[in-house]
Amino acid sequence: MFQTQFDLTPTHRPTAAPQMRIARPIDQKYVIATLVLAFSQDPIVRWMYPDAYQYLTHFPRFVQAFGGKAFDQGTAYSINTYAGTALWFSPGVELDAEPLFELVRHSVFEPEQADVFGLFEQMDHYHPHPPHWYLPLIGVEPTSQGQGYGSALLQHVLQYCDRDRIPAYLESSNPANIPLYQRHGFALLGTIQAGTSPTLFPMLRQPQ
């Protein structure tokens, strides 16, 4: 669902190849810290959690509820010592909705709750049913943006999609990222918006 702006206009390139590794459950606190920094100005996330204390308190729990299964499945990836991270779901892995819904009920201000659930309902409409890789969360911490880490985190799994002839799906929470995803083969399926929310952009990539 959520992808912060990370490397649309690279300012410089790393001097060495990025070091990709699987992030294990023991690494969760480091990965979550990276995502908290990366999403601090994300349109959807800060609409949900506009207050600074609210954001710092509840967004780490949101990451666990929304993307935490990736740690158990071995499909959470970090790059260059947590400079960037991507939480992928492999085919057949599904989100546990009820813990996420319960978190929203206890962490999002009441006037926005119905709109958040409206987003989830529309997301379910666009979500593919055939086997696919799903990208709930990807982000690069601000001091490491512009170095191609976001692209590397995408391509690390997209190579498996192409090898196995399986689609990939995401929802972009930042319109600035759409051109990047399109360069990696994703196509817009439509838009998702509810009440006062910013717009989400569901995107699907067929194997290439």
PDB file of C-alpha atoms in Angstrom:
ATOM      1  CA  MET A   1       0.000   0.000   0.000  1.00  0.00           C
ATOM      2  CA  PHE A   2       2.564   2.538   1.091  1.00  0.00           C
ATOM      3  CA  GLN A   3       5.670   3.658  -0.728  1.00  0.00           C
ATOM      4  CA  THR A   4       7.385   6.874   0.230  1.00  0.00           C
ATOM      5  CA  GLN A   5       9.202   9.039  -2.303  1.00  0.00           C
ATOM      6  CA  PHE A   6      12.701   7.662  -2.543  1.00  0.00           C
ATOM      7  CA  ASP A   7      14.730   7.952  -5.729  1.00  0.00           C
ATOM      8  CA  LEU A   8      12.860   9.655  -8.532  1.00  0.00           C
ATOM      9  CA  THR A   9      15.743  11.991  -9.326  1.00  0.00           C
ATOM     10  CA  PRO A  10      19.000  10.397  -8.221  1.00  0.00           C
ATOM     11  CA  THR A  11      21.538  12.971  -7.107  1.00  0.00           C
ATOM     12  CA  HIS A  12      24.460  10.562  -7.010  1.00  0.00           C
ATOM     13  CA  ARG A  13      25.141   6.870  -7.234  1.00  0.00           C
ATOM     14  CA  PRO A  14      26.680   4.589  -4.626  1.00  0.00           C
ATOM     15  CA  THR A  15      30.356   3.920  -5.156  1.00  0.00           C
ATOM     16  CA  ALA A  16      29.767   0.197  -4.575  1.00  0.00           C
ATOM     17  CA  ALA A  17      26.925  -2.166  -5.348  1.00  0.00           C
ATOM     18  CA  PRO A  18      24.157  -1.942  -2.735  1.00  0.00           C
ATOM     19  CA  GLN A  19      24.279  -4.731  -0.170  1.00  0.00           C
ATOM     20  CA  MET A  20      20.906  -6.516  -0.111  1.00  0.00           C
ATOM     21  CA  ARG A  21      19.962  -8.839   2.729  1.00  0.00           C
ATOM     22  CA  ILE A  22      16.894 -10.534   4.160  1.00  0.00           C
ATOM     23  CA  ALA A  23      15.568  -8.747   7.246  1.00  0.00           C
ATOM     24  CA  ARG A  24      14.671 -11.323   9.892  1.00  0.00           C
ATOM     25  CA  PRO A  25      12.225 -10.935  12.800  1.00  0.00           C
ATOM     26  CA  ILE A  26      15.158  -9.875  14.985  1.00  0.00           C
ATOM     27  CA  ASP A  27      15.720  -6.953  12.599  1.00  0.00           C
ATOM     28  CA  GLN A  28      12.179  -5.575  12.852  1.00  0.00           C
ATOM     29  CA  LYS A  29      12.991  -2.605  15.071  1.00  0.00           C
ATOM     30  CA  TYR A  30      15.672  -1.390  12.656  1.00  0.00           C
ATOM     31  CA  VAL A  31      13.481  -1.840   9.584  1.00  0.00           C
ATOM     32  CA  ILE A  32      10.562  -0.091  11.269  1.00  0.00           C
ATOM     33  CA  ALA A  33      12.809   2.805  12.300  1.00  0.00           C
ATOM     34  CA  THR A  34      13.826   3.235   8.653  1.00  0.00           C
ATOM     35  CA  LEU A  35      10.188   3.259   7.537  1.00  0.00           C
ATOM     36  CA  VAL A  36       9.208   5.751  10.250  1.00  0.00           C
ATOM     37  CA  LEU A  37      11.824   8.162   8.908  1.00  0.00           C
ATOM     38  CA  ALA A  38      10.933   7.438   5.291  1.00  0.00           C
ATOM     39  CA  PHE A  39       7.190   8.034   5.693  1.00  0.00           C
ATOM     40  CA  SER A  40       7.324  11.155   7.848  1.00  0.00           C
ATOM     41  CA  GLN A  41       5.961  13.263   4.959  1.00  0.00           C
ATOM     42  CA  ASP A  42       3.874  10.640   3.173  1.00  0.00           C
ATOM     43  CA  PRO A  43       0.457  12.039   2.141  1.00  0.00           C
ATOM     44  CA  ILE A  44      -1.667   9.063   3.196  1.00  0.00           C
ATOM     45  CA  VAL A  45       0.220   8.180   6.361  1.00  0.00           C
ATOM     46  CA  ARG A  46       0.271  11.749   7.683  1.00  0.00           C
ATOM     47  CA  TRP A  47      -3.414  12.146   6.853  1.00  0.00           C
ATOM     48  CA  MET A  48      -4.025   9.110   9.059  1.00  0.00           C
ATOM     49  CA  TYR A  49      -1.591  10.278  11.739  1.00  0.00           C
ATOM     50  CA  PRO A  50      -1.262  14.082  11.454  1.00  0.00           C
ATOM     51  CA  ASP A  51      -0.060  14.651  15.012  1.00  0.00           C
ATOM     52  CA  ALA A  52       3.669  14.042  15.533  1.00  0.00           C
ATOM     53  CA  TYR A  53       3.244  12.078  18.754  1.00  0.00           C
ATOM     54  CA  GLN A  54       0.385  10.092  17.227  1.00  0.00           C
ATOM     55  CA  TYR A  55       2.548   9.262  14.202  1.00  0.00           C
ATOM     56  CA  LEU A  56       5.606   8.208  16.195  1.00  0.00           C
ATOM     57  CA  THR A  57       3.484   6.148  18.573  1.00  0.00           C
ATOM     58  CA  HIS A  58       1.208   4.347  16.152  1.00  0.00           C
ATOM     59  CA  PHE A  59       2.905   4.131  12.754  1.00  0.00           C
ATOM     60  CA  PRO A  60       5.447   1.524  13.960  1.00  0.00           C
ATOM     61  CA  ARG A  61       2.496  -0.644  15.026  1.00  0.00           C
ATOM     62  CA  PHE A  62       0.836  -0.016  11.665  1.00  0.00           C
ATOM     63  CA  VAL A  63       3.962  -1.274   9.887  1.00  0.00           C
ATOM     64  CA  GLN A  64       3.864  -4.457  11.958  1.00  0.00           C
ATOM     65  CA  ALA A  65       0.150  -4.996  11.326  1.00  0.00           C
ATOM     66  CA  PHE A  66       0.269  -4.174   7.617  1.00  0.00           C
ATOM     67  CA  GLY A  67       3.582  -5.667   6.520  1.00  0.00           C
ATOM     68  CA  GLY A  68       4.887  -7.713   9.425  1.00  0.00           C
ATOM     69  CA  LYS A  69       4.206 -11.077   7.795  1.00  0.00           C
ATOM     70  CA  ALA A  70       7.124 -10.404   5.466  1.00  0.00           C
ATOM     71  CA  PHE A  71       9.556 -10.930   8.350  1.00  0.00           C
ATOM     72  CA  ASP A  72       8.180 -14.384   9.116  1.00  0.00           C
ATOM     73  CA  GLN A  73       8.098 -15.363   5.433  1.00  0.00           C
ATOM     74  CA  GLY A  74      11.668 -14.273   4.690  1.00  0.00           C
ATOM     75  CA  THR A  75      10.496 -11.659   2.171  1.00  0.00           C
ATOM     76  CA  ALA A  76      11.506  -8.512   4.059  1.00  0.00           C
ATOM     77  CA  TYR A  77      14.603  -6.950   2.511  1.00  0.00           C
ATOM     78  CA  SER A  78      16.978  -4.242   3.658  1.00  0.00           C
ATOM     79  CA  ILE A  79      19.732  -2.527   1.760  1.00  0.00           C
ATOM     80  CA  ASN A  80      23.018  -1.043   2.989  1.00  0.00           C
ATOM     81  CA  THR A  81      22.411  -1.540   6.718  1.00  0.00           C
ATOM     82  CA  TYR A  82      18.768  -0.456   6.761  1.00  0.00           C
ATOM     83  CA  ALA A  83      19.213   2.581   4.523  1.00  0.00           C
ATOM     84  CA  GLY A  84      16.152   1.287   2.698  1.00  0.00           C
ATOM     85  CA  THR A  85      13.717  -1.536   3.139  1.00  0.00           C
ATOM     86  CA  ALA A  86      10.914  -3.336   1.319  1.00  0.00           C
ATOM     87  CA  LEU A  87       8.308  -5.635   2.838  1.00  0.00           C
ATOM     88  CA  TRP A  88       7.052  -8.008   0.158  1.00  0.00           C
ATOM     89  CA  PHE A  89       4.373 -10.716   0.375  1.00  0.00           C
ATOM     90  CA  SER A  90       5.036 -13.758  -1.787  1.00  0.00           C
ATOM     91  CA  PRO A  91       2.207 -15.485  -3.687  1.00  0.00           C
ATOM     92  CA  GLY A  92      -0.385 -16.961  -1.335  1.00  0.00           C
ATOM     93  CA  VAL A  93       0.506 -14.774   1.667  1.00  0.00           C
ATOM     94  CA  GLU A  94      -2.411 -12.600   2.752  1.00  0.00           C
ATOM     95  CA  LEU A  95      -2.846  -9.758   5.201  1.00  0.00           C
ATOM     96  CA  ASP A  96      -4.550 -10.490   8.529  1.00  0.00           C
ATOM     97  CA  ALA A  97      -7.189  -7.781   8.325  1.00  0.00           C
ATOM     98  CA  GLU A  98      -8.684  -7.843  11.806  1.00  0.00           C
ATOM     99  CA  PRO A  99      -5.538  -6.802  13.763  1.00  0.00           C
ATOM    100  CA  LEU A 100      -5.072  -3.962  11.270  1.00  0.00           C
ATOM    101  CA  PHE A 101      -8.692  -2.850  11.610  1.00  0.00           C
ATOM    102  CA  GLU A 102      -8.436  -2.987  15.399  1.00  0.00           C
ATOM    103  CA  LEU A 103      -5.321  -0.811  15.283  1.00  0.00           C
ATOM    104  CA  VAL A 104      -7.097   1.759  13.105  1.00  0.00           C
ATOM    105  CA  ARG A 105     -10.014   1.879  15.535  1.00  0.00           C
ATOM    106  CA  HIS A 106      -7.642   2.653  18.407  1.00  0.00           C
ATOM    107  CA  SER A 107      -5.064   4.880  16.712  1.00  0.00           C
ATOM    108  CA  VAL A 108      -6.714   6.995  13.993  1.00  0.00           C
ATOM    109  CA  PHE A 109      -8.786  10.020  14.996  1.00  0.00           C
ATOM    110  CA  GLU A 110     -12.460   9.094  14.899  1.00  0.00           C
ATOM    111  CA  PRO A 111     -13.524  11.512  12.100  1.00  0.00           C
ATOM    112  CA  GLU A 112     -11.084   9.788   9.684  1.00  0.00           C
ATOM    113  CA  GLN A 113     -11.746   6.174  10.650  1.00  0.00           C
ATOM    114  CA  ALA A 114     -14.648   5.609   8.250  1.00  0.00           C
ATOM    115  CA  ASP A 115     -12.575   7.005   5.382  1.00  0.00           C
ATOM    116  CA  VAL A 116      -9.636   4.718   6.247  1.00  0.00           C
ATOM    117  CA  PHE A 117     -11.955   1.718   6.130  1.00  0.00           C
ATOM    118  CA  GLY A 118     -13.318   3.048   2.851  1.00  0.00           C
ATOM    119  CA  LEU A 119      -9.790   2.981   1.449  1.00  0.00           C
ATOM    120  CA  PHE A 120      -9.311  -0.604   2.600  1.00  0.00           C
ATOM    121  CA  GLU A 121     -12.567  -1.645   0.930  1.00  0.00           C
ATOM    122  CA  GLN A 122     -11.509  -0.128  -2.388  1.00  0.00           C
ATOM    123  CA  MET A 123      -8.028  -1.631  -2.078  1.00  0.00           C
ATOM    124  CA  ASP A 124      -9.632  -5.048  -1.785  1.00  0.00           C
ATOM    125  CA  HIS A 125     -11.537  -4.368  -5.008  1.00  0.00           C
ATOM    126  CA  TYR A 126      -8.324  -3.746  -6.974  1.00  0.00           C
ATOM    127  CA  HIS A 127      -6.200  -6.427  -5.327  1.00  0.00           C
ATOM    128  CA  PRO A 128      -5.489  -9.258  -7.802  1.00  0.00           C
ATOM    129  CA  HIS A 129      -6.885 -12.732  -7.163  1.00  0.00           C
ATOM    130  CA  PRO A 130      -4.421 -14.846  -9.216  1.00  0.00           C
ATOM    131  CA  PRO A 131      -1.046 -15.614  -7.569  1.00  0.00           C
ATOM    132  CA  HIS A 132       1.113 -12.485  -7.338  1.00  0.00           C
ATOM    133  CA  TRP A 133       3.777 -10.717  -5.312  1.00  0.00           C
ATOM    134  CA  TYR A 134       2.407  -7.836  -3.216  1.00  0.00           C
ATOM    135  CA  LEU A 135       4.407  -4.861  -1.934  1.00  0.00           C
ATOM    136  CA  PRO A 136       2.743  -3.406   1.187  1.00  0.00           C
ATOM    137  CA  LEU A 137       5.615  -1.111   2.210  1.00  0.00           C
ATOM    138  CA  ILE A 138       8.841   0.236   0.745  1.00  0.00           C
ATOM    139  CA  GLY A 139      10.920   3.209   1.844  1.00  0.00           C
ATOM    140  CA  VAL A 140      14.376   4.743   1.989  1.00  0.00           C
ATOM    141  CA  GLU A 141      15.399   6.924   4.893  1.00  0.00           C
ATOM    142  CA  PRO A 142      15.863  10.594   3.904  1.00  0.00           C
ATOM    143  CA  THR A 143      19.662  10.823   4.087  1.00  0.00           C
ATOM    144  CA  SER A 144      19.997   7.846   1.718  1.00  0.00           C
ATOM    145  CA  GLN A 145      17.457   8.872  -0.908  1.00  0.00           C
ATOM    146  CA  GLY A 146      18.561   9.564  -4.458  1.00  0.00           C
ATOM    147  CA  GLN A 147      21.020   6.659  -4.616  1.00  0.00           C
ATOM    148  CA  GLY A 148      18.911   4.084  -6.442  1.00  0.00           C
ATOM    149  CA  TYR A 149      18.088   2.009  -3.370  1.00  0.00           C
ATOM    150  CA  GLY A 150      14.350   2.068  -4.055  1.00  0.00           C
ATOM    151  CA  SER A 151      14.891   0.718  -7.558  1.00  0.00           C
ATOM    152  CA  ALA A 152      17.205  -1.989  -6.240  1.00  0.00           C
ATOM    153  CA  LEU A 153      14.624  -3.075  -3.656  1.00  0.00           C
ATOM    154  CA  LEU A 154      11.989  -3.289  -6.370  1.00  0.00           C
ATOM    155  CA  GLN A 155      14.135  -5.142  -8.866  1.00  0.00           C
ATOM    156  CA  HIS A 156      15.301  -7.675  -6.307  1.00  0.00           C
ATOM    157  CA  VAL A 157      11.825  -9.259  -6.310  1.00  0.00           C
ATOM    158  CA  LEU A 158      10.736  -8.299  -9.818  1.00  0.00           C
ATOM    159  CA  GLN A 159      13.453 -10.574 -11.187  1.00  0.00           C
ATOM    160  CA  TYR A 160      11.677 -13.484  -9.483  1.00  0.00           C
ATOM    161  CA  CYS A 161       8.353 -12.314 -10.905  1.00  0.00           C
ATOM    162  CA  ASP A 162       9.803 -12.421 -14.413  1.00  0.00           C
ATOM    163  CA  ARG A 163      11.520 -15.754 -13.867  1.00  0.00           C
ATOM    164  CA  ASP A 164       8.348 -17.392 -12.530  1.00  0.00           C
ATOM    165  CA  ARG A 165       5.928 -15.482 -14.790  1.00  0.00           C
ATOM    166  CA  ILE A 166       4.010 -13.990 -11.839  1.00  0.00           C
ATOM    167  CA  PRO A 167       2.522 -10.460 -11.617  1.00  0.00           C
ATOM    168  CA  ALA A 168       3.411  -7.899  -8.943  1.00  0.00           C
ATOM    169  CA  TYR A 169       0.982  -5.477  -7.320  1.00  0.00           C
ATOM    170  CA  LEU A 170       1.242  -2.371  -5.136  1.00  0.00           C
ATOM    171  CA  GLU A 171      -0.668   0.725  -4.110  1.00  0.00           C
ATOM    172  CA  SER A 172       1.366   3.936  -4.340  1.00  0.00           C
ATOM    173  CA  SER A 173       0.575   6.415  -1.585  1.00  0.00           C
ATOM    174  CA  ASN A 174       2.690   9.136  -3.192  1.00  0.00           C
ATOM    175  CA  PRO A 175       1.898  10.259  -6.763  1.00  0.00           C
ATOM    176  CA  ALA A 176       5.500  11.382  -7.200  1.00  0.00           C
ATOM    177  CA  ASN A 177       6.528   7.713  -7.283  1.00  0.00           C
ATOM    178  CA  ILE A 178       4.284   6.702 -10.168  1.00  0.00           C
ATOM    179  CA  PRO A 179       6.874   7.413 -12.917  1.00  0.00           C
ATOM    180  CA  LEU A 180       9.417   5.247 -11.090  1.00  0.00           C
ATOM    181  CA  TYR A 181       7.017   2.331 -10.879  1.00  0.00           C
ATOM    182  CA  GLN A 182       6.097   2.777 -14.511  1.00  0.00           C
ATOM    183  CA  ARG A 183       9.768   2.546 -15.461  1.00  0.00           C
ATOM    184  CA  HIS A 184       9.828  -0.805 -13.685  1.00  0.00           C
ATOM    185  CA  GLY A 185       6.834  -2.023 -15.675  1.00  0.00           C
ATOM    186  CA  PHE A 186       3.897  -1.193 -13.394  1.00  0.00           C
ATOM    187  CA  ALA A 187       0.690   0.181 -14.918  1.00  0.00           C
ATOM    188  CA  LEU A 188      -2.015   2.225 -13.207  1.00  0.00           C
ATOM    189  CA  LEU A 189      -5.283   0.397 -12.608  1.00  0.00           C
ATOM    190  CA  GLY A 190      -7.269   3.406 -11.363  1.00  0.00           C
ATOM    191  CA  THR A 191      -7.464   5.555  -8.245  1.00  0.00           C
ATOM    192  CA  ILE A 192      -8.597   4.967  -4.668  1.00  0.00           C
ATOM    193  CA  GLN A 193      -9.996   7.790  -2.553  1.00  0.00           C
ATOM    194  CA  ALA A 194     -12.497   8.058   0.312  1.00  0.00           C
ATOM    195  CA  GLY A 195     -13.903  11.162   1.983  1.00  0.00           C
ATOM    196  CA  THR A 196     -11.093  13.476   3.039  1.00  0.00           C
ATOM    197  CA  SER A 197      -8.278  11.064   2.172  1.00  0.00           C
ATOM    198  CA  PRO A 198      -5.495  11.705  -0.323  1.00  0.00           C
ATOM    199  CA  THR A 199      -5.485   9.437  -3.361  1.00  0.00           C
ATOM    200  CA  LEU A 200      -3.960   5.972  -3.558  1.00  0.00           C
ATOM    201  CA  PHE A 201      -2.840   4.576  -6.899  1.00  0.00           C
ATOM    202  CA  PRO A 202      -3.193   0.800  -7.428  1.00  0.00           C
ATOM    203  CA  MET A 203      -0.613  -0.514  -9.891  1.00  0.00           C
ATOM    204  CA  LEU A 204      -0.066  -3.922 -11.482  1.00  0.00           C
ATOM    205  CA  ARG A 205       2.999  -5.270 -13.253  1.00  0.00           C
ATOM    206  CA  GLN A 206       2.782  -8.228 -15.597  1.00  0.00           C
ATOM    207  CA  PRO A 207       5.870 -10.453 -15.874  1.00  0.00           C
ATOM    208  CA  GLN A 208       8.330  -9.338 -18.521  1.00  0.00           C
TER     209      GLN A 208
END
